[in-house]
mmCIF file with all atom_site columns, C-alpha atoms in Angstrom:
data_model
loop_
_atom_site.group_PDB
_atom_site.id
_atom_site.type_symbol
_atom_site.label_atom_id
_atom_site.label_alt_id
_atom_site.label_comp_id
_atom_site.label_asym_id
_atom_site.label_entity_id
_atom_site.label_seq_id
_atom_site.pdbx_PDB_ins_code
_atom_site.Cartn_x
_atom_site.Cartn_y
_atom_site.Cartn_z
_atom_site.occupancy
_atom_site.B_iso_or_equiv
_atom_site.pdbx_formal_charge
_atom_site.auth_seq_id
_atom_site.auth_comp_id
_atom_site.auth_asym_id
_atom_site.auth_atom_id
_atom_site.pdbx_PDB_model_num
ATOM 1   C CA . MET C 1 1   ? 0.000   0.000  0.000   1.00 48.00 ? 298 MET C CA 1
ATOM 2   C CA . LEU C 1 2   ? 2.873   2.356  0.786   1.00 48.00 ? 299 LEU C CA 1
ATOM 3   C CA . GLY C 1 3   ? 4.384   1.737  -2.659  1.00 48.00 ? 300 GLY C CA 1
ATOM 4   C CA . ILE C 1 4   ? 1.126   2.798  -4.331  1.00 51.00 ? 301 ILE C CA 1
ATOM 5   C CA . LYS C 1 5   ? 1.069   6.100  -2.419  1.00 57.00 ? 302 LYS C CA 1
ATOM 6   C CA . ARG C 1 6   ? 4.684   6.880  -3.349  1.00 57.00 ? 303 ARG C CA 1
ATOM 7   C CA . SER C 1 7   ? 4.138   6.182  -7.040  1.00 60.00 ? 304 SER C CA 1
ATOM 8   C CA . GLY C 1 8   ? 1.025   8.384  -6.953  1.00 61.00 ? 305 GLY C CA 1
ATOM 9   C CA . ARG C 1 9   ? 3.055   11.217 -5.444  1.00 67.00 ? 306 ARG C CA 1
ATOM 10  C CA . ARG C 1 10  ? 5.781   10.826 -8.051  1.00 75.00 ? 307 ARG C CA 1
ATOM 11  C CA . LYS C 1 11  ? 3.177   11.120 -10.762 1.00 82.00 ? 308 LYS C CA 1
ATOM 12  C CA . TRP C 1 12  ? 2.373   14.665 -9.658  1.00 84.00 ? 309 TRP C CA 1
ATOM 13  C CA . THR C 1 13  ? 5.883   15.850 -8.743  1.00 88.00 ? 310 THR C CA 1
ATOM 14  C CA . TRP C 1 14  ? 6.271   17.577 -12.114 1.00 88.00 ? 311 TRP C CA 1
ATOM 15  C CA . PHE C 1 15  ? 3.182   19.665 -11.368 1.00 90.00 ? 312 PHE C CA 1
ATOM 16  C CA . TRP C 1 16  ? 4.810   21.367 -8.357  1.00 90.00 ? 313 TRP C CA 1
ATOM 17  C CA . PHE C 1 17  ? 7.806   22.357 -10.484 1.00 92.00 ? 314 PHE C CA 1
ATOM 18  C CA . VAL C 1 18  ? 5.592   23.798 -13.249 1.00 94.00 ? 315 VAL C CA 1
ATOM 19  C CA . LEU C 1 19  ? 3.074   25.495 -10.938 1.00 94.00 ? 316 LEU C CA 1
ATOM 20  C CA . PRO C 1 20  ? 5.122   28.705 -10.304 1.00 94.00 ? 317 PRO C CA 1
ATOM 21  C CA . SER C 1 21  ? 5.515   29.265 -14.043 1.00 95.00 ? 318 SER C CA 1
ATOM 22  C CA . LEU C 1 22  ? 1.824   28.617 -14.651 1.00 95.00 ? 319 LEU C CA 1
ATOM 23  C CA . LEU C 1 23  ? 0.869   31.095 -11.952 1.00 96.00 ? 320 LEU C CA 1
ATOM 24  C CA . GLY C 1 24  ? 3.237   33.713 -13.394 1.00 96.00 ? 321 GLY C CA 1
ATOM 25  C CA . VAL C 1 25  ? 1.855   33.285 -16.910 1.00 95.00 ? 322 VAL C CA 1
ATOM 26  C CA . ALA C 1 26  ? -1.714  33.411 -15.634 1.00 95.00 ? 323 ALA C CA 1
ATOM 27  C CA . TRP C 1 27  ? -1.097  36.533 -13.554 1.00 96.00 ? 324 TRP C CA 1
ATOM 28  C CA . PHE C 1 28  ? 1.074   38.539 -15.979 1.00 96.00 ? 325 PHE C CA 1
ATOM 29  C CA . VAL C 1 29  ? -0.282  37.357 -19.380 1.00 96.00 ? 326 VAL C CA 1
ATOM 30  C CA . LEU C 1 30  ? -3.671  35.660 -19.254 1.00 96.00 ? 327 LEU C CA 1
ATOM 31  C CA . LEU C 1 31  ? -5.412  37.986 -16.778 1.00 96.00 ? 328 LEU C CA 1
ATOM 32  C CA . PRO C 1 32  ? -4.309  41.228 -18.533 1.00 96.00 ? 329 PRO C CA 1
ATOM 33  C CA . PHE C 1 33  ? -5.232  39.756 -21.922 1.00 96.00 ? 330 PHE C CA 1
ATOM 34  C CA . THR C 1 34  ? -8.674  38.736 -20.658 1.00 96.00 ? 331 THR C CA 1
ATOM 35  C CA . ASP C 1 35  ? -9.191  42.219 -19.201 1.00 94.00 ? 332 ASP C CA 1
ATOM 36  C CA . VAL C 1 36  ? -8.247  43.881 -22.513 1.00 94.00 ? 333 VAL C CA 1
ATOM 37  C CA . VAL C 1 37  ? -10.724 41.690 -24.397 1.00 93.00 ? 334 VAL C CA 1
ATOM 38  C CA . ARG C 1 38  ? -13.440 42.501 -21.840 1.00 93.00 ? 335 ARG C CA 1
ATOM 39  C CA . ARG C 1 39  ? -12.750 46.252 -22.076 1.00 92.00 ? 336 ARG C CA 1
ATOM 40  C CA . SER C 1 40  ? -12.847 46.166 -25.873 1.00 92.00 ? 337 SER C CA 1
ATOM 41  C CA . PHE C 1 41  ? -16.603 45.587 -25.663 1.00 93.00 ? 338 PHE C CA 1
ATOM 42  C CA . SER C 1 42  ? -17.281 48.613 -23.454 1.00 92.00 ? 339 SER C CA 1
ATOM 43  C CA . GLN C 1 43  ? -16.958 52.402 -23.593 1.00 90.00 ? 340 GLN C CA 1
ATOM 44  C CA . THR C 1 44  ? -13.685 53.904 -22.486 1.00 85.00 ? 341 THR C CA 1
ATOM 45  C CA . MET C 1 45  ? -14.841 56.388 -19.881 1.00 86.00 ? 342 MET C CA 1
ATOM 46  C CA . ASN C 1 46  ? -17.820 54.785 -18.152 1.00 87.00 ? 343 ASN C CA 1
ATOM 47  C CA . GLY C 1 47  ? -17.376 51.087 -18.961 1.00 83.00 ? 344 GLY C CA 1
ATOM 48  C CA . VAL C 1 48  ? -20.875 50.682 -20.432 1.00 88.00 ? 345 VAL C CA 1
ATOM 49  C CA . PHE C 1 49  ? -21.170 47.571 -22.621 1.00 91.00 ? 346 PHE C CA 1
ATOM 50  C CA . VAL C 1 50  ? -21.388 48.547 -26.317 1.00 90.00 ? 347 VAL C CA 1
ATOM 51  C CA . GLY C 1 51  ? -20.843 45.173 -28.011 1.00 89.00 ? 348 GLY C CA 1
ATOM 52  C CA . LEU C 1 52  ? -19.041 45.296 -31.360 1.00 92.00 ? 349 LEU C CA 1
ATOM 53  C CA . GLN C 1 53  ? -19.394 49.064 -31.789 1.00 92.00 ? 350 GLN C CA 1
ATOM 54  C CA . ASN C 1 54  ? -15.723 49.716 -30.914 1.00 91.00 ? 351 ASN C CA 1
ATOM 55  C CA . TYR C 1 55  ? -14.587 47.192 -33.534 1.00 92.00 ? 352 TYR C CA 1
ATOM 56  C CA . ASP C 1 56  ? -16.901 48.748 -36.127 1.00 92.00 ? 353 ASP C CA 1
ATOM 57  C CA . THR C 1 57  ? -15.465 52.205 -35.371 1.00 92.00 ? 354 THR C CA 1
ATOM 58  C CA . VAL C 1 58  ? -11.874 50.980 -35.718 1.00 91.00 ? 355 VAL C CA 1
ATOM 59  C CA . LEU C 1 59  ? -12.558 49.091 -38.953 1.00 92.00 ? 356 LEU C CA 1
ATOM 60  C CA . HIS C 1 60  ? -14.052 52.236 -40.517 1.00 93.00 ? 357 HIS C CA 1
ATOM 61  C CA . ASN C 1 61  ? -11.182 54.469 -39.391 1.00 94.00 ? 358 ASN C CA 1
ATOM 62  C CA . GLY C 1 62  ? -9.059  55.574 -42.367 1.00 94.00 ? 359 GLY C CA 1
ATOM 63  C CA . ALA C 1 63  ? -5.843  55.884 -40.345 1.00 95.00 ? 360 ALA C CA 1
ATOM 64  C CA . PHE C 1 64  ? -6.233  52.349 -38.976 1.00 94.00 ? 361 PHE C CA 1
ATOM 65  C CA . LEU C 1 65  ? -6.896  50.926 -42.449 1.00 94.00 ? 362 LEU C CA 1
ATOM 66  C CA . GLN C 1 66  ? -3.877  52.747 -43.889 1.00 93.00 ? 363 GLN C CA 1
ATOM 67  C CA . ALA C 1 67  ? -1.653  51.510 -41.049 1.00 93.00 ? 364 ALA C CA 1
ATOM 68  C CA . GLY C 1 68  ? -2.931  47.940 -41.520 1.00 94.00 ? 365 GLY C CA 1
ATOM 69  C CA . GLY C 1 69  ? -2.330  48.099 -45.273 1.00 94.00 ? 366 GLY C CA 1
ATOM 70  C CA . ASN C 1 70  ? 1.192   49.462 -44.793 1.00 92.00 ? 367 ASN C CA 1
ATOM 71  C CA . THR C 1 71  ? 1.949   46.723 -42.273 1.00 95.00 ? 368 THR C CA 1
ATOM 72  C CA . VAL C 1 72  ? 0.739   43.981 -44.616 1.00 96.00 ? 369 VAL C CA 1
ATOM 73  C CA . ARG C 1 73  ? 2.758   45.447 -47.519 1.00 96.00 ? 370 ARG C CA 1
ATOM 74  C CA . PHE C 1 74  ? 5.836   45.774 -45.290 1.00 95.00 ? 371 PHE C CA 1
ATOM 75  C CA . VAL C 1 75  ? 5.585   42.138 -44.155 1.00 96.00 ? 372 VAL C CA 1
ATOM 76  C CA . LEU C 1 76  ? 4.951   40.793 -47.670 1.00 97.00 ? 373 LEU C CA 1
ATOM 77  C CA . ILE C 1 77  ? 8.040   42.587 -48.987 1.00 96.00 ? 374 ILE C CA 1
ATOM 78  C CA . CYS C 1 78  ? 10.464  42.456 -46.049 1.00 95.00 ? 375 CYS C CA 1
ATOM 79  C CA . ILE C 1 79  ? 10.115  38.875 -44.857 1.00 95.00 ? 376 ILE C CA 1
ATOM 80  C CA . PRO C 1 80  ? 10.670  37.136 -48.222 1.00 97.00 ? 377 PRO C CA 1
ATOM 81  C CA . ALA C 1 81  ? 13.464  39.580 -49.131 1.00 96.00 ? 378 ALA C CA 1
ATOM 82  C CA . LEU C 1 82  ? 15.169  39.051 -45.776 1.00 96.00 ? 379 LEU C CA 1
ATOM 83  C CA . ILE C 1 83  ? 14.927  35.263 -46.013 1.00 96.00 ? 380 ILE C CA 1
ATOM 84  C CA . VAL C 1 84  ? 16.295  35.127 -49.562 1.00 97.00 ? 381 VAL C CA 1
ATOM 85  C CA . LEU C 1 85  ? 19.098  37.659 -49.019 1.00 96.00 ? 382 LEU C CA 1
ATOM 86  C CA . SER C 1 86  ? 20.239  36.113 -45.744 1.00 94.00 ? 383 SER C CA 1
ATOM 87  C CA . LEU C 1 87  ? 20.254  32.645 -47.351 1.00 95.00 ? 384 LEU C CA 1
ATOM 88  C CA . LEU C 1 88  ? 22.329  33.904 -50.293 1.00 94.00 ? 385 LEU C CA 1
ATOM 89  C CA . VAL C 1 89  ? 24.828  35.589 -47.964 1.00 91.00 ? 386 VAL C CA 1
ATOM 90  C CA . ALA C 1 90  ? 24.997  32.465 -45.772 1.00 91.00 ? 387 ALA C CA 1
ATOM 91  C CA . LEU C 1 91  ? 25.627  30.248 -48.798 1.00 90.00 ? 388 LEU C CA 1
ATOM 92  C CA . ALA C 1 92  ? 28.366  32.600 -50.015 1.00 88.00 ? 389 ALA C CA 1
ATOM 93  C CA . LEU C 1 93  ? 30.047  32.593 -46.597 1.00 87.00 ? 390 LEU C CA 1
ATOM 94  C CA . TYR C 1 94  ? 29.604  28.837 -46.148 1.00 86.00 ? 391 TYR C CA 1
ATOM 95  C CA . GLY C 1 95  ? 31.326  28.206 -49.463 1.00 79.00 ? 392 GLY C CA 1
ATOM 96  C CA . HIS C 1 96  ? 34.375  30.305 -48.445 1.00 77.00 ? 393 HIS C CA 1
ATOM 97  C CA . PRO C 1 97  ? 35.022  29.660 -44.742 1.00 75.00 ? 394 PRO C CA 1
ATOM 98  C CA . GLN C 1 98  ? 38.527  31.210 -44.799 1.00 76.00 ? 395 GLN C CA 1
ATOM 99  C CA . GLN C 1 99  ? 37.215  34.671 -45.676 1.00 73.00 ? 396 GLN C CA 1
ATOM 100 C CA . ALA C 1 100 ? 33.948  34.358 -43.738 1.00 73.00 ? 397 ALA C CA 1
ATOM 101 C CA . GLY C 1 101 ? 35.186  35.857 -40.436 1.00 74.00 ? 398 GLY C CA 1
ATOM 102 C CA . VAL C 1 102 ? 35.445  39.465 -41.601 1.00 76.00 ? 399 VAL C CA 1
ATOM 103 C CA . PHE C 1 103 ? 32.157  39.297 -43.494 1.00 78.00 ? 400 PHE C CA 1
ATOM 104 C CA . LYS C 1 104 ? 30.322  37.744 -40.532 1.00 79.00 ? 401 LYS C CA 1
ATOM 105 C CA . THR C 1 105 ? 31.500  40.620 -38.376 1.00 79.00 ? 402 THR C CA 1
ATOM 106 C CA . THR C 1 106 ? 30.425  43.138 -40.997 1.00 81.00 ? 403 THR C CA 1
ATOM 107 C CA . PHE C 1 107 ? 26.930  41.703 -41.214 1.00 80.00 ? 404 PHE C CA 1
ATOM 108 C CA . LEU C 1 108 ? 26.587  41.341 -37.425 1.00 82.00 ? 405 LEU C CA 1
ATOM 109 C CA . ILE C 1 109 ? 27.604  44.916 -36.526 1.00 83.00 ? 406 ILE C CA 1
ATOM 110 C CA . PRO C 1 110 ? 24.036  46.278 -37.036 1.00 83.00 ? 407 PRO C CA 1
ATOM 111 C CA . MET C 1 111 ? 22.837  43.845 -34.337 1.00 81.00 ? 408 MET C CA 1
ATOM 112 C CA . ALA C 1 112 ? 25.194  45.446 -31.820 1.00 83.00 ? 409 ALA C CA 1
ATOM 113 C CA . ILE C 1 113 ? 23.899  48.943 -32.516 1.00 82.00 ? 410 ILE C CA 1
ATOM 114 C CA . PRO C 1 114 ? 20.940  50.020 -30.332 1.00 85.00 ? 411 PRO C CA 1
ATOM 115 C CA . VAL C 1 115 ? 17.708  50.803 -32.188 1.00 81.00 ? 412 VAL C CA 1
ATOM 116 C CA . ALA C 1 116 ? 17.818  54.467 -31.087 1.00 84.00 ? 413 ALA C CA 1
ATOM 117 C CA . SER C 1 117 ? 21.252  54.825 -32.687 1.00 85.00 ? 414 SER C CA 1
ATOM 118 C CA . VAL C 1 118 ? 19.984  53.202 -35.888 1.00 81.00 ? 415 VAL C CA 1
ATOM 119 C CA . VAL C 1 119 ? 17.166  55.764 -36.034 1.00 81.00 ? 416 VAL C CA 1
ATOM 120 C CA . LEU C 1 120 ? 19.690  58.597 -35.664 1.00 86.00 ? 417 LEU C CA 1
ATOM 121 C CA . LEU C 1 121 ? 21.955  57.053 -38.305 1.00 84.00 ? 418 LEU C CA 1
ATOM 122 C CA . TRP C 1 122 ? 19.148  56.790 -40.861 1.00 82.00 ? 419 TRP C CA 1
ATOM 123 C CA . LYS C 1 123 ? 18.005  60.319 -40.010 1.00 82.00 ? 420 LYS C CA 1
ATOM 124 C CA . VAL C 1 124 ? 21.509  61.624 -40.713 1.00 85.00 ? 421 VAL C CA 1
ATOM 125 C CA . LEU C 1 125 ? 21.470  59.793 -44.047 1.00 85.00 ? 422 LEU C CA 1
ATOM 126 C CA . PHE C 1 126 ? 17.972  60.660 -45.267 1.00 84.00 ? 423 PHE C CA 1
ATOM 127 C CA . HIS C 1 127 ? 17.197  64.086 -43.772 1.00 83.00 ? 424 HIS C CA 1
ATOM 128 C CA . GLN C 1 128 ? 16.667  67.171 -45.987 1.00 82.00 ? 425 GLN C CA 1
ATOM 129 C CA . ASN C 1 129 ? 20.213  68.249 -45.070 1.00 82.00 ? 426 ASN C CA 1
ATOM 130 C CA . GLY C 1 130 ? 21.516  64.696 -44.638 1.00 83.00 ? 427 GLY C CA 1
ATOM 131 C CA . LEU C 1 131 ? 24.384  62.895 -46.303 1.00 86.00 ? 428 LEU C CA 1
ATOM 132 C CA . LEU C 1 132 ? 22.376  61.557 -49.246 1.00 84.00 ? 429 LEU C CA 1
ATOM 133 C CA . SER C 1 133 ? 20.981  65.006 -50.068 1.00 84.00 ? 430 SER C CA 1
ATOM 134 C CA . ALA C 1 134 ? 24.480  66.485 -49.741 1.00 85.00 ? 431 ALA C CA 1
ATOM 135 C CA . PHE C 1 135 ? 25.823  63.845 -52.142 1.00 86.00 ? 432 PHE C CA 1
ATOM 136 C CA . LEU C 1 136 ? 23.063  64.609 -54.655 1.00 84.00 ? 433 LEU C CA 1
ATOM 137 C CA . GLY C 1 137 ? 23.744  68.339 -54.219 1.00 84.00 ? 434 GLY C CA 1
ATOM 138 C CA . GLY C 1 138 ? 27.383  67.691 -55.115 1.00 85.00 ? 435 GLY C CA 1
ATOM 139 C CA . LEU C 1 139 ? 26.193  66.101 -58.348 1.00 85.00 ? 436 LEU C CA 1
ATOM 140 C CA . GLY C 1 140 ? 24.046  69.156 -59.114 1.00 84.00 ? 437 GLY C CA 1
ATOM 141 C CA . LEU C 1 141 ? 20.752  67.431 -58.171 1.00 82.00 ? 438 LEU C CA 1
ATOM 142 C CA . GLN C 1 142 ? 18.127  68.629 -55.718 1.00 83.00 ? 439 GLN C CA 1
ATOM 143 C CA . GLY C 1 143 ? 18.164  67.032 -52.251 1.00 80.00 ? 440 GLY C CA 1
ATOM 144 C CA . MET C 1 144 ? 14.950  66.200 -50.385 1.00 82.00 ? 441 MET C CA 1
ATOM 145 C CA . ASP C 1 145 ? 13.618  64.980 -47.066 1.00 80.00 ? 442 ASP C CA 1
ATOM 146 C CA . TRP C 1 146 ? 13.394  61.312 -48.036 1.00 80.00 ? 443 TRP C CA 1
ATOM 147 C CA . MET C 1 147 ? 11.140  60.366 -45.140 1.00 79.00 ? 444 MET C CA 1
ATOM 148 C CA . LYS C 1 148 ? 8.405   62.728 -46.380 1.00 82.00 ? 445 LYS C CA 1
ATOM 149 C CA . THR C 1 149 ? 8.289   61.320 -49.904 1.00 83.00 ? 446 THR C CA 1
ATOM 150 C CA . GLY C 1 150 ? 7.194   58.068 -51.524 1.00 83.00 ? 447 GLY C CA 1
ATOM 151 C CA . PHE C 1 151 ? 10.683  56.714 -50.827 1.00 84.00 ? 448 PHE C CA 1
ATOM 152 C CA . SER C 1 152 ? 10.021  56.554 -47.073 1.00 85.00 ? 449 SER C CA 1
ATOM 153 C CA . PHE C 1 153 ? 8.535   53.056 -47.300 1.00 89.00 ? 450 PHE C CA 1
ATOM 154 C CA . TRP C 1 154 ? 11.611  51.771 -49.125 1.00 90.00 ? 451 TRP C CA 1
ATOM 155 C CA . VAL C 1 155 ? 13.923  53.478 -46.625 1.00 86.00 ? 452 VAL C CA 1
ATOM 156 C CA . LEU C 1 156 ? 12.149  51.516 -43.876 1.00 88.00 ? 453 LEU C CA 1
ATOM 157 C CA . VAL C 1 157 ? 12.430  48.268 -45.865 1.00 92.00 ? 454 VAL C CA 1
ATOM 158 C CA . VAL C 1 158 ? 16.166  48.743 -46.440 1.00 89.00 ? 455 VAL C CA 1
ATOM 159 C CA . SER C 1 159 ? 16.799  49.691 -42.807 1.00 87.00 ? 456 SER C CA 1
ATOM 160 C CA . TYR C 1 160 ? 14.877  46.637 -41.558 1.00 90.00 ? 457 TYR C CA 1
ATOM 161 C CA . ILE C 1 161 ? 16.788  44.279 -43.845 1.00 93.00 ? 458 ILE C CA 1
ATOM 162 C CA . TRP C 1 162 ? 20.106  45.939 -42.960 1.00 89.00 ? 459 TRP C CA 1
ATOM 163 C CA . LYS C 1 163 ? 19.415  45.577 -39.221 1.00 89.00 ? 460 LYS C CA 1
ATOM 164 C CA . ASN C 1 164 ? 18.256  41.918 -39.352 1.00 91.00 ? 461 ASN C CA 1
ATOM 165 C CA . LEU C 1 165 ? 20.309  40.371 -42.166 1.00 92.00 ? 462 LEU C CA 1
ATOM 166 C CA . GLY C 1 166 ? 23.198  39.323 -39.902 1.00 90.00 ? 463 GLY C CA 1
ATOM 167 C CA . TYR C 1 167 ? 20.999  37.479 -37.415 1.00 91.00 ? 464 TYR C CA 1
ATOM 168 C CA . ASP C 1 168 ? 19.168  35.527 -40.101 1.00 93.00 ? 465 ASP C CA 1
ATOM 169 C CA . MET C 1 169 ? 22.469  34.781 -41.829 1.00 92.00 ? 466 MET C CA 1
ATOM 170 C CA . ILE C 1 170 ? 23.800  33.229 -38.604 1.00 90.00 ? 467 ILE C CA 1
ATOM 171 C CA . LEU C 1 171 ? 20.677  31.047 -38.346 1.00 92.00 ? 468 LEU C CA 1
ATOM 172 C CA . TRP C 1 172 ? 21.150  29.851 -41.935 1.00 93.00 ? 469 TRP C CA 1
ATOM 173 C CA . LEU C 1 173 ? 24.856  29.172 -41.287 1.00 90.00 ? 470 LEU C CA 1
ATOM 174 C CA . ALA C 1 174 ? 23.963  27.132 -38.209 1.00 89.00 ? 471 ALA C CA 1
ATOM 175 C CA . GLY C 1 175 ? 21.537  25.101 -40.277 1.00 91.00 ? 472 GLY C CA 1
ATOM 176 C CA . LEU C 1 176 ? 24.027  24.636 -43.109 1.00 88.00 ? 473 LEU C CA 1
ATOM 177 C CA . SER C 1 177 ? 26.739  23.482 -40.718 1.00 86.00 ? 474 SER C CA 1
ATOM 178 C CA . GLY C 1 178 ? 24.400  20.737 -39.509 1.00 86.00 ? 475 GLY C CA 1
ATOM 179 C CA . ILE C 1 179 ? 24.166  19.227 -42.995 1.00 82.00 ? 476 ILE C CA 1
ATOM 180 C CA . SER C 1 180 ? 26.601  16.425 -43.726 1.00 78.00 ? 477 SER C CA 1
ATOM 181 C CA . PRO C 1 181 ? 29.300  17.443 -46.242 1.00 72.00 ? 478 PRO C CA 1
ATOM 182 C CA . ALA C 1 182 ? 28.406  14.340 -48.283 1.00 72.00 ? 479 ALA C CA 1
ATOM 183 C CA . PHE C 1 183 ? 25.069  15.942 -49.141 1.00 69.00 ? 480 PHE C CA 1
ATOM 184 C CA . MET C 1 184 ? 26.649  19.279 -50.041 1.00 62.00 ? 481 MET C CA 1
ATOM 185 C CA . ARG C 1 185 ? 29.030  17.923 -52.721 1.00 64.00 ? 482 ARG C CA 1
ATOM 186 C CA . PRO C 1 186 ? 27.680  17.931 -56.270 1.00 61.00 ? 483 PRO C CA 1
ATOM 187 C CA . ARG C 1 187 ? 27.048  14.422 -57.576 1.00 60.00 ? 484 ARG C CA 1
ATOM 188 C CA . GLN C 1 188 ? 29.120  13.218 -60.476 1.00 57.00 ? 485 GLN C CA 1
ATOM 189 C CA . TRP C 1 189 ? 27.090  12.017 -63.447 1.00 56.00 ? 486 TRP C CA 1
ATOM 190 C CA . THR C 1 190 ? 28.395  8.690  -64.647 1.00 55.00 ? 487 THR C CA 1
ATOM 191 C CA . GLY C 1 191 ? 25.863  8.129  -67.376 1.00 54.00 ? 488 GLY C CA 1
ATOM 192 C CA . LEU C 1 192 ? 24.812  4.834  -65.759 1.00 55.00 ? 489 LEU C CA 1
ATOM 193 C CA . GLU C 1 193 ? 21.786  6.289  -63.952 1.00 53.00 ? 490 GLU C CA 1
ATOM 194 C CA . SER C 1 194 ? 18.530  5.681  -65.743 1.00 48.00 ? 491 SER C CA 1
#
């Protein structure tokens, strides 16, 4: 009988180790999330239940629709471009491991720069009186404030790819290094295969 009680206790030992994490997630994630969902169905100031009226208001708001459209366009352009470019860079570095050290460092430097510094860097480059406008002025062309033109979206795309390319490249290199070299060598055609 004593052996049955001990095995029953052992069955639930894992629960006592997981319980603090479950309580933390419930308190700091699930409860606030549930409260936000509850509040989304009521008025802001007096808490009166209004049903789906808040969602209807947001979905007919022009600024919200423009922001949503820009986000979708940004994701559809940036994510595939980042995946393809980081894979190409990783393949180039994987094929030449002797020269890869300097290039890895070059691509990883943007990860070490804080986001606030990146914002300042891009502002210095693309401001009305920034470096790019000064360069164009030296060529006899008119400079502009690039972030207030149609080019602003593409400036954001380039800055996002520049900031994240090194990290994704490292992930691809880690994956490539896990592949057996036998699979990476090109197969010789002997003419005997049918």
